[in-house]
mmCIF file of C-alpha atoms and ligand atoms in Angstrom:
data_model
loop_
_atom_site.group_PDB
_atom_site.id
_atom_site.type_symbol
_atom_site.label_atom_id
_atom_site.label_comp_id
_atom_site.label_asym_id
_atom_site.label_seq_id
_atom_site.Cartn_x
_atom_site.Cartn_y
_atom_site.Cartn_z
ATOM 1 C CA UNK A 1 11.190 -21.392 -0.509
ATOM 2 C CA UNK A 2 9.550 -19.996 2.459
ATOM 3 C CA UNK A 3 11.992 -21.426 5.244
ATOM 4 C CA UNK A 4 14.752 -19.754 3.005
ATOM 5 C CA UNK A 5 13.042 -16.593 2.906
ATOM 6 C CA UNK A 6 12.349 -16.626 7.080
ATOM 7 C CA UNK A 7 16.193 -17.722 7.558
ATOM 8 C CA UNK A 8 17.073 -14.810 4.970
ATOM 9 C CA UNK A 9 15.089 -12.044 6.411
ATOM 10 C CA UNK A 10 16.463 -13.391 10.196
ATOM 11 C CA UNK A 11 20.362 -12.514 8.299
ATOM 12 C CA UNK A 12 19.043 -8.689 7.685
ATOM 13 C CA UNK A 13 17.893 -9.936 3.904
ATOM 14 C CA UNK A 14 15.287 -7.722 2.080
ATOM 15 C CA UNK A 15 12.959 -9.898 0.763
ATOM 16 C CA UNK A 16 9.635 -9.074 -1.195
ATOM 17 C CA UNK A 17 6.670 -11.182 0.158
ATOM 18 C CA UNK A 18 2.954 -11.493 -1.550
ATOM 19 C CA UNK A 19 -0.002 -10.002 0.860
ATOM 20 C CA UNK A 20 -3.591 -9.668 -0.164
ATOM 21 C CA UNK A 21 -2.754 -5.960 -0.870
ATOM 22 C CA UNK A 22 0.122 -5.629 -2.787
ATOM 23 C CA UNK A 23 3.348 -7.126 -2.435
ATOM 24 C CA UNK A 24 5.921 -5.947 0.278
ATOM 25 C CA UNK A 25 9.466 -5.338 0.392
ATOM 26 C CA UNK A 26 9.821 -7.456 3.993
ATOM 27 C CA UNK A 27 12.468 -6.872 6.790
ATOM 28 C CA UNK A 28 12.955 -7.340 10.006
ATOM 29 C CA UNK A 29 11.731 -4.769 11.898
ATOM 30 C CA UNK A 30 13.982 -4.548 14.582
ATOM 31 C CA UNK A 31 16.925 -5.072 12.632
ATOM 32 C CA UNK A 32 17.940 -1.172 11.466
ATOM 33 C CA UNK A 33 20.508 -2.196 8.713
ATOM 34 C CA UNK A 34 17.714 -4.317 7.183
ATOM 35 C CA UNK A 35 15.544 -1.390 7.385
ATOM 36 C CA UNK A 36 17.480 1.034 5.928
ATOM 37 C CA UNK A 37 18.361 -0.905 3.146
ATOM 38 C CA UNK A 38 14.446 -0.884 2.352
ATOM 39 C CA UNK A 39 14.251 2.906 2.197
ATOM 40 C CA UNK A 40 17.791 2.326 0.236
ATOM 41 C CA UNK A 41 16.415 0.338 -2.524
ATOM 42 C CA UNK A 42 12.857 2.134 -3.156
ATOM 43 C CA UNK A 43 14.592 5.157 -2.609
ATOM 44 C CA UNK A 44 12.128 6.406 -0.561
ATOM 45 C CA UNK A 45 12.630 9.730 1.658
ATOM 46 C CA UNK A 46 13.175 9.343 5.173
ATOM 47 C CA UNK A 47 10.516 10.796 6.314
ATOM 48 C CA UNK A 48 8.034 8.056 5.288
ATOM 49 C CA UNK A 49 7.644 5.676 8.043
ATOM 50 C CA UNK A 50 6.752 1.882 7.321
ATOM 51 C CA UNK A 51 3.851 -0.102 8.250
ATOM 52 C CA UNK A 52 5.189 -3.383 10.495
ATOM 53 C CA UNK A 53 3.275 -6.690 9.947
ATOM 54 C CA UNK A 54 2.164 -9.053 12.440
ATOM 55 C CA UNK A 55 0.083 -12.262 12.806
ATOM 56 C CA UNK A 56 -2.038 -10.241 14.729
ATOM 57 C CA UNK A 57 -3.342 -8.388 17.804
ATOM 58 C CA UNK A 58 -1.221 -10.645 20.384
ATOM 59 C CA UNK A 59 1.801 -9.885 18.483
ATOM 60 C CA UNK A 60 1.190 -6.278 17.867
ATOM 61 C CA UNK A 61 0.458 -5.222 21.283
ATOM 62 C CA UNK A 62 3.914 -6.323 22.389
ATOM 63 C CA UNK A 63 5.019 -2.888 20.591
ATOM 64 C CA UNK A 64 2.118 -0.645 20.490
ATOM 65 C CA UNK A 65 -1.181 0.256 22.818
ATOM 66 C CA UNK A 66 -4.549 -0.596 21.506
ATOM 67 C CA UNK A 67 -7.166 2.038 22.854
ATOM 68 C CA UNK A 68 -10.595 0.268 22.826
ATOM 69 C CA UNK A 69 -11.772 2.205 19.425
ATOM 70 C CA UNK A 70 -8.513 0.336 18.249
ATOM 71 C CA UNK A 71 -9.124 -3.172 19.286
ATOM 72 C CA UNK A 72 -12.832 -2.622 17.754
ATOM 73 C CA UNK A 73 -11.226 -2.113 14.431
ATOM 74 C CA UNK A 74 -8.873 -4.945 14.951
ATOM 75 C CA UNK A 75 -11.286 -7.554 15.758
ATOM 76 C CA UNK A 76 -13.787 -6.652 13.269
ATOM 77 C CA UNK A 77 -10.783 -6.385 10.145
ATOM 78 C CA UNK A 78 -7.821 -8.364 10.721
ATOM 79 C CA UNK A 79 -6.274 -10.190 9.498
ATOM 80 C CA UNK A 80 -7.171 -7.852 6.197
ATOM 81 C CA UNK A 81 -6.288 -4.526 4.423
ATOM 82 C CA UNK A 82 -7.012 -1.957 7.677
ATOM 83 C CA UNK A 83 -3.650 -0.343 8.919
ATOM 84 C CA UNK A 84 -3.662 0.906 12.352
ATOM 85 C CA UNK A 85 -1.563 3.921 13.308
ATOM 86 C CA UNK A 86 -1.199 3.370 17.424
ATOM 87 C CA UNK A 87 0.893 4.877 20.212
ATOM 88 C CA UNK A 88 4.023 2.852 20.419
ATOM 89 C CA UNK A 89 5.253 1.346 23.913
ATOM 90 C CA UNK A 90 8.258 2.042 25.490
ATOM 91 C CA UNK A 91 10.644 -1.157 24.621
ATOM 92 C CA UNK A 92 11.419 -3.653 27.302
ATOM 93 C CA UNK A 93 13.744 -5.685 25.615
ATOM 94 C CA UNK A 94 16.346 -3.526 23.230
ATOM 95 C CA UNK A 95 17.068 -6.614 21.010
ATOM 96 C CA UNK A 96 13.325 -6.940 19.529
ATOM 97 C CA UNK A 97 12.463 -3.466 19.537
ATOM 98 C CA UNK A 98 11.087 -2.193 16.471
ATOM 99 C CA UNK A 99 13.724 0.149 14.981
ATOM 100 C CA UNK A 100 13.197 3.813 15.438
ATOM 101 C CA UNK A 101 13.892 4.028 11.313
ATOM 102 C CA UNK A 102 10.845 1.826 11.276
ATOM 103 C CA UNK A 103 8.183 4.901 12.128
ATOM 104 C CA UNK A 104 10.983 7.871 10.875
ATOM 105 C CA UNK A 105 11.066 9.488 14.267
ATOM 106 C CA UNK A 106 7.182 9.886 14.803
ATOM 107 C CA UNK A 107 5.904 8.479 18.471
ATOM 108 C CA UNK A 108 3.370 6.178 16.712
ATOM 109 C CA UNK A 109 4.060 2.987 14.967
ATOM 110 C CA UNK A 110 1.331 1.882 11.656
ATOM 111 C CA UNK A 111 0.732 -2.056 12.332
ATOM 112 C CA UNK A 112 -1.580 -4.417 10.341
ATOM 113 C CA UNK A 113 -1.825 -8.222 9.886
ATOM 114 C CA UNK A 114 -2.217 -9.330 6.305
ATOM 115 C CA UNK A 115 -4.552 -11.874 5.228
ATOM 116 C CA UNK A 116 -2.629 -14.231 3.252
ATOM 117 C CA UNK A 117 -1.050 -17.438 4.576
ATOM 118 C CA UNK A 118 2.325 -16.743 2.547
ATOM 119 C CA UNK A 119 2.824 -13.670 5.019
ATOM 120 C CA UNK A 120 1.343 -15.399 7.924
ATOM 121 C CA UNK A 121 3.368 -18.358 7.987
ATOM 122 C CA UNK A 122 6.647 -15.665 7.014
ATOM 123 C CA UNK A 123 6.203 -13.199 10.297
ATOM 124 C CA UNK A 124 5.185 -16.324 12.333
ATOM 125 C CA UNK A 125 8.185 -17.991 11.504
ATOM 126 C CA UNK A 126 10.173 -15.109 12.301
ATOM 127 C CA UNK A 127 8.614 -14.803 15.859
ATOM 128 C CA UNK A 128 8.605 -10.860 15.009
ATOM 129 C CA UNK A 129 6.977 -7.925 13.196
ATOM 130 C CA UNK A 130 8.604 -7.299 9.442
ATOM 131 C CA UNK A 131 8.588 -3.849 8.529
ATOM 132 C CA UNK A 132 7.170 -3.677 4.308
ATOM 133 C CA UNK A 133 6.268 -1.166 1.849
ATOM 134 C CA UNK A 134 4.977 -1.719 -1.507
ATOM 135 C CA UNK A 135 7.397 -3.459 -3.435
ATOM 136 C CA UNK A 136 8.538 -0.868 -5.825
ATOM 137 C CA UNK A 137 10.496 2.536 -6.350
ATOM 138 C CA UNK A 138 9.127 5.245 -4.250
ATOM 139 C CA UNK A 139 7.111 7.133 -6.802
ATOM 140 C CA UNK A 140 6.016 4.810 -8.676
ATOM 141 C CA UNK A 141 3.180 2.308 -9.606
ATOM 142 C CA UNK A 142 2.614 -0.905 -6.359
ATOM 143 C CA UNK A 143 3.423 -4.027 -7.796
ATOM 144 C CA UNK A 144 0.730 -6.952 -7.843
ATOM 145 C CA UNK A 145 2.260 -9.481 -9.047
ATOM 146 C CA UNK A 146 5.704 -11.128 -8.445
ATOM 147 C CA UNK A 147 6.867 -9.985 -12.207
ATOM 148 C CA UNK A 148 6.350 -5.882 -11.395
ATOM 149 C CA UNK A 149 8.368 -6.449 -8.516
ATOM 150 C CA UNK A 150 11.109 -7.487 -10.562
ATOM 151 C CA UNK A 151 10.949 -5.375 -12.915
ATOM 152 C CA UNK A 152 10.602 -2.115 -10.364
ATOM 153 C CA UNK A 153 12.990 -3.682 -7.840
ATOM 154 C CA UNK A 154 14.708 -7.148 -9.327
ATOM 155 C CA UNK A 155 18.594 -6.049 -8.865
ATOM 156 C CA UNK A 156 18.357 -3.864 -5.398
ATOM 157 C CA UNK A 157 16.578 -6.350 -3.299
ATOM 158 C CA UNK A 158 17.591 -10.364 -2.095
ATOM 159 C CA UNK A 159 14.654 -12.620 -3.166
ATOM 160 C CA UNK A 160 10.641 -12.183 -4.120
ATOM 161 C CA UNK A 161 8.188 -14.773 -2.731
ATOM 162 C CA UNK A 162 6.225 -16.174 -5.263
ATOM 163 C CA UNK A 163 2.469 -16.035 -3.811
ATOM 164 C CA UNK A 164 0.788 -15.047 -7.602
ATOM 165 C CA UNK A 165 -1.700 -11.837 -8.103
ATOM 166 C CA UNK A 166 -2.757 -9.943 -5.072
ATOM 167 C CA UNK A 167 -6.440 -10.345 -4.459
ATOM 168 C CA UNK A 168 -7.136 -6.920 -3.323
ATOM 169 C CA UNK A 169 -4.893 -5.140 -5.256
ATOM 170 C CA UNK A 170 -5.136 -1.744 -3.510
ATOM 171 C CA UNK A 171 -2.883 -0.977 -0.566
ATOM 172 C CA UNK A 172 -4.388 -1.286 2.768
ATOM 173 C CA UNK A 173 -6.537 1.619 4.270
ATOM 174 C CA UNK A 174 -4.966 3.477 7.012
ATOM 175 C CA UNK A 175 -6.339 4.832 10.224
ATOM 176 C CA UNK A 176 -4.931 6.876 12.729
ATOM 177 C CA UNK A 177 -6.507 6.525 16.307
ATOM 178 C CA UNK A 178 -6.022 9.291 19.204
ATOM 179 C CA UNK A 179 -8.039 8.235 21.895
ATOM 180 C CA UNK A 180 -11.936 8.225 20.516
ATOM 181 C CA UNK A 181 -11.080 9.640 17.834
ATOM 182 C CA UNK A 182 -10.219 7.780 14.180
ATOM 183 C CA UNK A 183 -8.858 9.605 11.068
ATOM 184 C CA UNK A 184 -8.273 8.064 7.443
ATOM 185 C CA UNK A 185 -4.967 8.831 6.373
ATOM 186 C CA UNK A 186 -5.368 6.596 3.460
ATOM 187 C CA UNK A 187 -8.049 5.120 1.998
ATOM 188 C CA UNK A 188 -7.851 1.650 0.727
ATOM 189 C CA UNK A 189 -9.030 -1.960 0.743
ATOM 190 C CA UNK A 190 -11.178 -1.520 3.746
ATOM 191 C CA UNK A 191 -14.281 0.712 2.499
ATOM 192 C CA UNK A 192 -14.902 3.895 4.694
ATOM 193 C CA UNK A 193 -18.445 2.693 5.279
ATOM 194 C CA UNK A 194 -17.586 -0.591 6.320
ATOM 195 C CA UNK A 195 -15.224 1.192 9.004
ATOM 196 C CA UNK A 196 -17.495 3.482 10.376
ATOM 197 C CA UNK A 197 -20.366 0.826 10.020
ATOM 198 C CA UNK A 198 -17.825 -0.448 13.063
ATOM 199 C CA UNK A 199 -16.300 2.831 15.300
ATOM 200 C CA UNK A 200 -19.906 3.871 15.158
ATOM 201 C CA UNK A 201 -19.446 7.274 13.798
ATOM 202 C CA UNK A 202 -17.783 9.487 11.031
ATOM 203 C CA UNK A 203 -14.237 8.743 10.652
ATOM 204 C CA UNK A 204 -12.799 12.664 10.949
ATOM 205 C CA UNK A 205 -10.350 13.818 7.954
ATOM 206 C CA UNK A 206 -6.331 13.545 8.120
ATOM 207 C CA UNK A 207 -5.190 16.712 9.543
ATOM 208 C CA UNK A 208 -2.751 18.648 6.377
ATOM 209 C CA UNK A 209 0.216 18.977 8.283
ATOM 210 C CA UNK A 210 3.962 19.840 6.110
ATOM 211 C CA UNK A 211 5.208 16.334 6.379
ATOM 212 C CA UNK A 212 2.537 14.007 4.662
ATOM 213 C CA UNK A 213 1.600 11.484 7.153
ATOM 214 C CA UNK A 214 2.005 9.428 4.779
ATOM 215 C CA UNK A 215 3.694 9.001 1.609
ATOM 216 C CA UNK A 216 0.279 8.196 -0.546
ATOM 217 C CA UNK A 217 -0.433 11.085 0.625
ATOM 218 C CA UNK A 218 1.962 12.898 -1.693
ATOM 219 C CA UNK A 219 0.256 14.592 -4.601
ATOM 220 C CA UNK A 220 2.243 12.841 -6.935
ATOM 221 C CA UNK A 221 2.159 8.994 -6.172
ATOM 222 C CA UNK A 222 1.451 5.976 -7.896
ATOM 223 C CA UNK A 223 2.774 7.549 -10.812
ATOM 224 C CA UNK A 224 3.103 5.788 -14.523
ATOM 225 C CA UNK A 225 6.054 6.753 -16.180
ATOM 226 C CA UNK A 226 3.654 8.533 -18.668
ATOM 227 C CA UNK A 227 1.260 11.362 -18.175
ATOM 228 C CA UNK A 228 -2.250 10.700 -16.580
ATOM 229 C CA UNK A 229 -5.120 12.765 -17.863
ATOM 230 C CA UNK A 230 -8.333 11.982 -15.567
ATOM 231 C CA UNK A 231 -12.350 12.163 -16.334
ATOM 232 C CA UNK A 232 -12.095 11.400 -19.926
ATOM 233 C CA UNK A 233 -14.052 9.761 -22.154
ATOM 234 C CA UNK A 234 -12.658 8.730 -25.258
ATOM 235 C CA UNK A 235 -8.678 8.635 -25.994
ATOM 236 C CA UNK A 236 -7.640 11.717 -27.573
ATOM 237 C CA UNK A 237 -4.781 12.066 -29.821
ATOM 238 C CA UNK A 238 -1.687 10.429 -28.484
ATOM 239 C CA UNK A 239 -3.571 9.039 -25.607
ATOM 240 C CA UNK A 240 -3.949 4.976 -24.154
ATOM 241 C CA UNK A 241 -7.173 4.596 -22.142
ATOM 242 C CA UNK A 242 -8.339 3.120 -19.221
ATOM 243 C CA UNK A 243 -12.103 2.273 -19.147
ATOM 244 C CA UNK A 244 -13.927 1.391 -16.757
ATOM 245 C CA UNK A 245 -18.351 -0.373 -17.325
ATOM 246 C CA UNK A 246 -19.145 1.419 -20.403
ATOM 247 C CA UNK A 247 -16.894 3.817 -20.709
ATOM 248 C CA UNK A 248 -14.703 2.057 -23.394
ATOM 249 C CA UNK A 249 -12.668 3.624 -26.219
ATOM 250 C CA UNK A 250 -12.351 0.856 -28.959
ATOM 251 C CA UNK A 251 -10.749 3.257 -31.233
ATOM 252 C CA UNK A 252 -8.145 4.001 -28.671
ATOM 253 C CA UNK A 253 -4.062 2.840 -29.803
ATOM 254 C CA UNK A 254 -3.851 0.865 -26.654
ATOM 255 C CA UNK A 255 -7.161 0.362 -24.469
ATOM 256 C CA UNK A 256 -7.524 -1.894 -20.980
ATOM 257 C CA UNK A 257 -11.214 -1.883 -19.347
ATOM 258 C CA UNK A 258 -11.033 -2.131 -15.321
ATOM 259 C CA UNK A 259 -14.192 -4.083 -15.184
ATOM 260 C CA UNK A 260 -16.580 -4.200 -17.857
ATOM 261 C CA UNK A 261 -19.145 -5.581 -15.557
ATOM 262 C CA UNK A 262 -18.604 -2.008 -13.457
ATOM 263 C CA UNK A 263 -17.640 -4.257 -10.622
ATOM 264 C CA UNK A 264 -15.372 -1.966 -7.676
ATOM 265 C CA UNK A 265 -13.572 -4.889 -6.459
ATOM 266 C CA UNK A 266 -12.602 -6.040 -9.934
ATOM 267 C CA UNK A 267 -11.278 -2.754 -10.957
ATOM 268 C CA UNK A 268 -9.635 -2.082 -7.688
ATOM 269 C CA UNK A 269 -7.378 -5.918 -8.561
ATOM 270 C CA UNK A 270 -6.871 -4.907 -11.995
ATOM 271 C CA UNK A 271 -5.820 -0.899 -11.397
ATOM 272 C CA UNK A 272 -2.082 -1.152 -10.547
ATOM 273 C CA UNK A 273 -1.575 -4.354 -13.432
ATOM 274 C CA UNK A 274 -3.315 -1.955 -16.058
ATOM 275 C CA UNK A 275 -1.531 1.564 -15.607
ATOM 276 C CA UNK A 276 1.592 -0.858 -15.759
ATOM 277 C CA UNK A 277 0.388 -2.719 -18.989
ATOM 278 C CA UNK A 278 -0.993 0.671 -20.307
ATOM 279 C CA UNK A 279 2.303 2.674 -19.541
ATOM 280 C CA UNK A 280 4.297 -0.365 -21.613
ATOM 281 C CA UNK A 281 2.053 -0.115 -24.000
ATOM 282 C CA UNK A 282 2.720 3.758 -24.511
ATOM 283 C CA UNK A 283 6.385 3.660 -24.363
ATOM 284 C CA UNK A 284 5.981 0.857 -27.479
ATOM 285 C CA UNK A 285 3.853 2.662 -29.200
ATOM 286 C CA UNK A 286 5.300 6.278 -29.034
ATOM 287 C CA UNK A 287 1.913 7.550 -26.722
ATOM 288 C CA UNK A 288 2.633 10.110 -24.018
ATOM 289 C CA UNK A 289 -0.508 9.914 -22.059
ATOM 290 C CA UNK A 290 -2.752 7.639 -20.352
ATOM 291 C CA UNK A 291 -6.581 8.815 -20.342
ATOM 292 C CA UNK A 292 -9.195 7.438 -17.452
ATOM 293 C CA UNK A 293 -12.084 6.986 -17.507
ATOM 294 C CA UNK A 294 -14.791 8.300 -15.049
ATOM 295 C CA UNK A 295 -15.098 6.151 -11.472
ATOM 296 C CA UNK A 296 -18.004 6.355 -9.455
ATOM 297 C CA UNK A 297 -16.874 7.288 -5.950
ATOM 298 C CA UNK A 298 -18.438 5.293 -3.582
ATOM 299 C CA UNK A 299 -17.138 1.866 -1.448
ATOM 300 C CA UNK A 300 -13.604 1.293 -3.331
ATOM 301 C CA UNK A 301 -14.218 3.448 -5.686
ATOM 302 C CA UNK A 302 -12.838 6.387 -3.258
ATOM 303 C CA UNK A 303 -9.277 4.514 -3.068
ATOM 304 C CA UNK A 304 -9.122 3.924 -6.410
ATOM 305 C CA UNK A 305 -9.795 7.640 -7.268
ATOM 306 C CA UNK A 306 -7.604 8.652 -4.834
ATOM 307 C CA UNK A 307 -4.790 6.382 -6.699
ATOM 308 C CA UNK A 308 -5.950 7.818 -9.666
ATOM 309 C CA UNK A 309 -5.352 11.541 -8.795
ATOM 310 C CA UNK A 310 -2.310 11.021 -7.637
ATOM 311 C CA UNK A 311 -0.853 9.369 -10.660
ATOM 312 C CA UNK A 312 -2.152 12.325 -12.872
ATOM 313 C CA UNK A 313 -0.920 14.931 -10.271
ATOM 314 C CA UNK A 314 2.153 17.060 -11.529
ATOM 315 C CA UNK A 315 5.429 16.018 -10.730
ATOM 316 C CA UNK A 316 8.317 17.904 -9.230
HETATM 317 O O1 TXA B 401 -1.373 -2.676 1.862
HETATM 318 C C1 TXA B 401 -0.412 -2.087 2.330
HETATM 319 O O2 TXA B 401 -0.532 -1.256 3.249
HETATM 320 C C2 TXA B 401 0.963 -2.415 1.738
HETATM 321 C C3 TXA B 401 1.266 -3.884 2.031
HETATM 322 C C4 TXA B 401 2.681 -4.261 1.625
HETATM 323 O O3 TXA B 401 1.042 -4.151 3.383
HETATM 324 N N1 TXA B 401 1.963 -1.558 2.284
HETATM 325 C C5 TXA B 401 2.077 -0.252 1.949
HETATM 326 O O4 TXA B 401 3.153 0.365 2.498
HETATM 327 O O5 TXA B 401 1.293 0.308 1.219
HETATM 328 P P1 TXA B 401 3.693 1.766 2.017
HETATM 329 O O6 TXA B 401 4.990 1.948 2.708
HETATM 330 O O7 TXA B 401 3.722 1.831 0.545
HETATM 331 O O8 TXA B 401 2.685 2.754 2.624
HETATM 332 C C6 TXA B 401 2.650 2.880 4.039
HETATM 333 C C7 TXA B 401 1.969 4.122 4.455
HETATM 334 C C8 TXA B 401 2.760 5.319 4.086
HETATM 335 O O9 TXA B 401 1.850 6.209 3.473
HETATM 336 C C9 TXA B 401 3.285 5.836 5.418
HETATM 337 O O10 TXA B 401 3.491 7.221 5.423
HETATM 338 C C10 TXA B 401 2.198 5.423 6.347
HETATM 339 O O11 TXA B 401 1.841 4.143 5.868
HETATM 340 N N2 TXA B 401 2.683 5.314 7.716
HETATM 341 C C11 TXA B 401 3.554 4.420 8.203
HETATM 342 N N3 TXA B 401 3.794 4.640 9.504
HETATM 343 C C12 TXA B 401 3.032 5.691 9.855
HETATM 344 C C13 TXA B 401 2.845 6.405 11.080
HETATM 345 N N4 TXA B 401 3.473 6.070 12.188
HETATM 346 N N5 TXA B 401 1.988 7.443 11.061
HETATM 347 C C14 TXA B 401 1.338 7.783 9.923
HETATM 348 N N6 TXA B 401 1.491 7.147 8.741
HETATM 349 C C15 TXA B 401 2.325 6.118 8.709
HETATM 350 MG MG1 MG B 402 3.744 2.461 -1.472
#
């Protein structure tokens, strides 16, 4: 499966591929027509650039320049869920280039290597970074398992990679880095602790600018097809609920817990897998809302809020 996938993706295929994150709609990254069939089938605005995915730092410094700060962070969490927004370098060789569709114009390029053999042994293979988003419509819910891909994605894309459920769960977190300075444009799989634990000081916030840096950071993201109602502690009325510990509604038409244990890491693997069960669920059962439970804020707890808020935000 996996040399048919490499020879694929080589052609200009778009291919989804399983990562310890979520899964990723995979192209070659210096192949434009590949790449714009990506933002084709998620139908995802132009103006959100893909993250590129290498092996890891030897491969990514071919196309971008790693400040000390930034070869701290890689060292200390690759391969793994950090993504590193970096200066990119002026190309030397046109052919391999990652394609200017790749980063949507901007002067920086986001890189990360994935801990997973499936994509390791893909983008090694390939000899080159593949440019991959979550595996899914722009809008809606990351897929974490091969089956949400196809059901998001199945007739718009070439071929899924069958590596089971992500591990993780969450997308990666992302970090810009200007010089000696490091801001979180996402948060994600990497705590904020653990990150600063390694840069040594506060990580500053992501500047609001009128062009989201990026595209989870769109109020409305990650979005069930249903309404989200947030903070709540029982279901009320025509309401599913996601619990999370103790908070539990038994009484509750359709009910998922995240981790009854309480456990962060737990929830954050089961949160994508439950707003899609929960959002089924609804649609069977004639429910128009989806109501969540409380989630304490700390470690993972601050990505999976910030998933959270953004699937209960309005939409245009
Ligand atoms: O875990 C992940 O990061 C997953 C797996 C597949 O690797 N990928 C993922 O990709 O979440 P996507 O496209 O759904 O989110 C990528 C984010 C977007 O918010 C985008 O705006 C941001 O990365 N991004 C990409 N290039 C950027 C750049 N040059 N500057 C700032 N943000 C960038
Ligand atoms: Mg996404």
């Amino acid at each position: 499966m996996l040399p048919d996938a490499v020879d694929l993706i080589a052609k200009g295929a778009i291919v989804a591929m399983p990562t310890e994150t979520v899964y990723g709609l995979a192209a070659d990254a210096a192949n434009d027509r590949a790449v714009a069939r990506i933002f084709e089938a998620k139908g995802r605005p132009q103006f959100n650039p893909l993250i590129i995915h290498v092996t890891g730092k030897t491969m990514a410094a071919r196309y971008v320049d790693f400040s000390p700060l930034a070869e701290r962070l890689a060292e200390a969490f690759w391969p793994g869920p950090l993504t590193l927004v970096l200066p990119r370098k002026p190309s030397v060789d046109k052919d391999s280039a990652v394609s200017l569709l790749v980063s949507a114009g901007l002067d920086t390029i986001a890189v990360r290597a994935p801990d997973h053999d499936v994509a390791q042994a893909l983008i090694g293979a390939l000899g080159r970074p593949v440019a991959a988003p979550s595996a899914n419509r722009s809008g809606t819910i990351s897929p974490t398992t091969p089956s949400h891909v196809f059901q998001s994605l199945g007739d718009r894309i070439d071929g899924v990679i069958d590596g089971g459920a992500c591990a993780i769960g969450l997308e990666s977190a992302i970090v810009k880095i200007d010089g000696d300075q490091a801001s979180l444009l996402r948060p994600g799989g990497v705590r904020r602790d653990d990150i600063e634990a390694v840069i040594g000081k506060t990580l500053v916030e992501a500047k609001k600018s009128a062009a989201p840096q990026a595209p989870g950071m769109l109020a409305s993201h990650y979005a069930p097809s249903v309404a989200v109602r947030l903070d709540a502690d029982r279901a009320e009325g025509n309401e599913a609920f996601l619990g999370f510990g103790k908070m539990m509604d038994a009484e509750a038409k359709a009910a998922l817990n995240l981790s009854v244990s309480g456990d962060m890491r737990e929830a954050a693997a089961n949160l994508f897998a439950h707003l899609r069960a929960l959002d089924a669920a609804c649609q069977d059962q004639g429910l128009d809302r989806i109501a969540a439970a409380p989630i304490p804020n700390s470690g993972l707890g601050e990505a999976i809020n910030d998933r959270l808020a953004r699937a209960a935000a309005p939409r245009d």
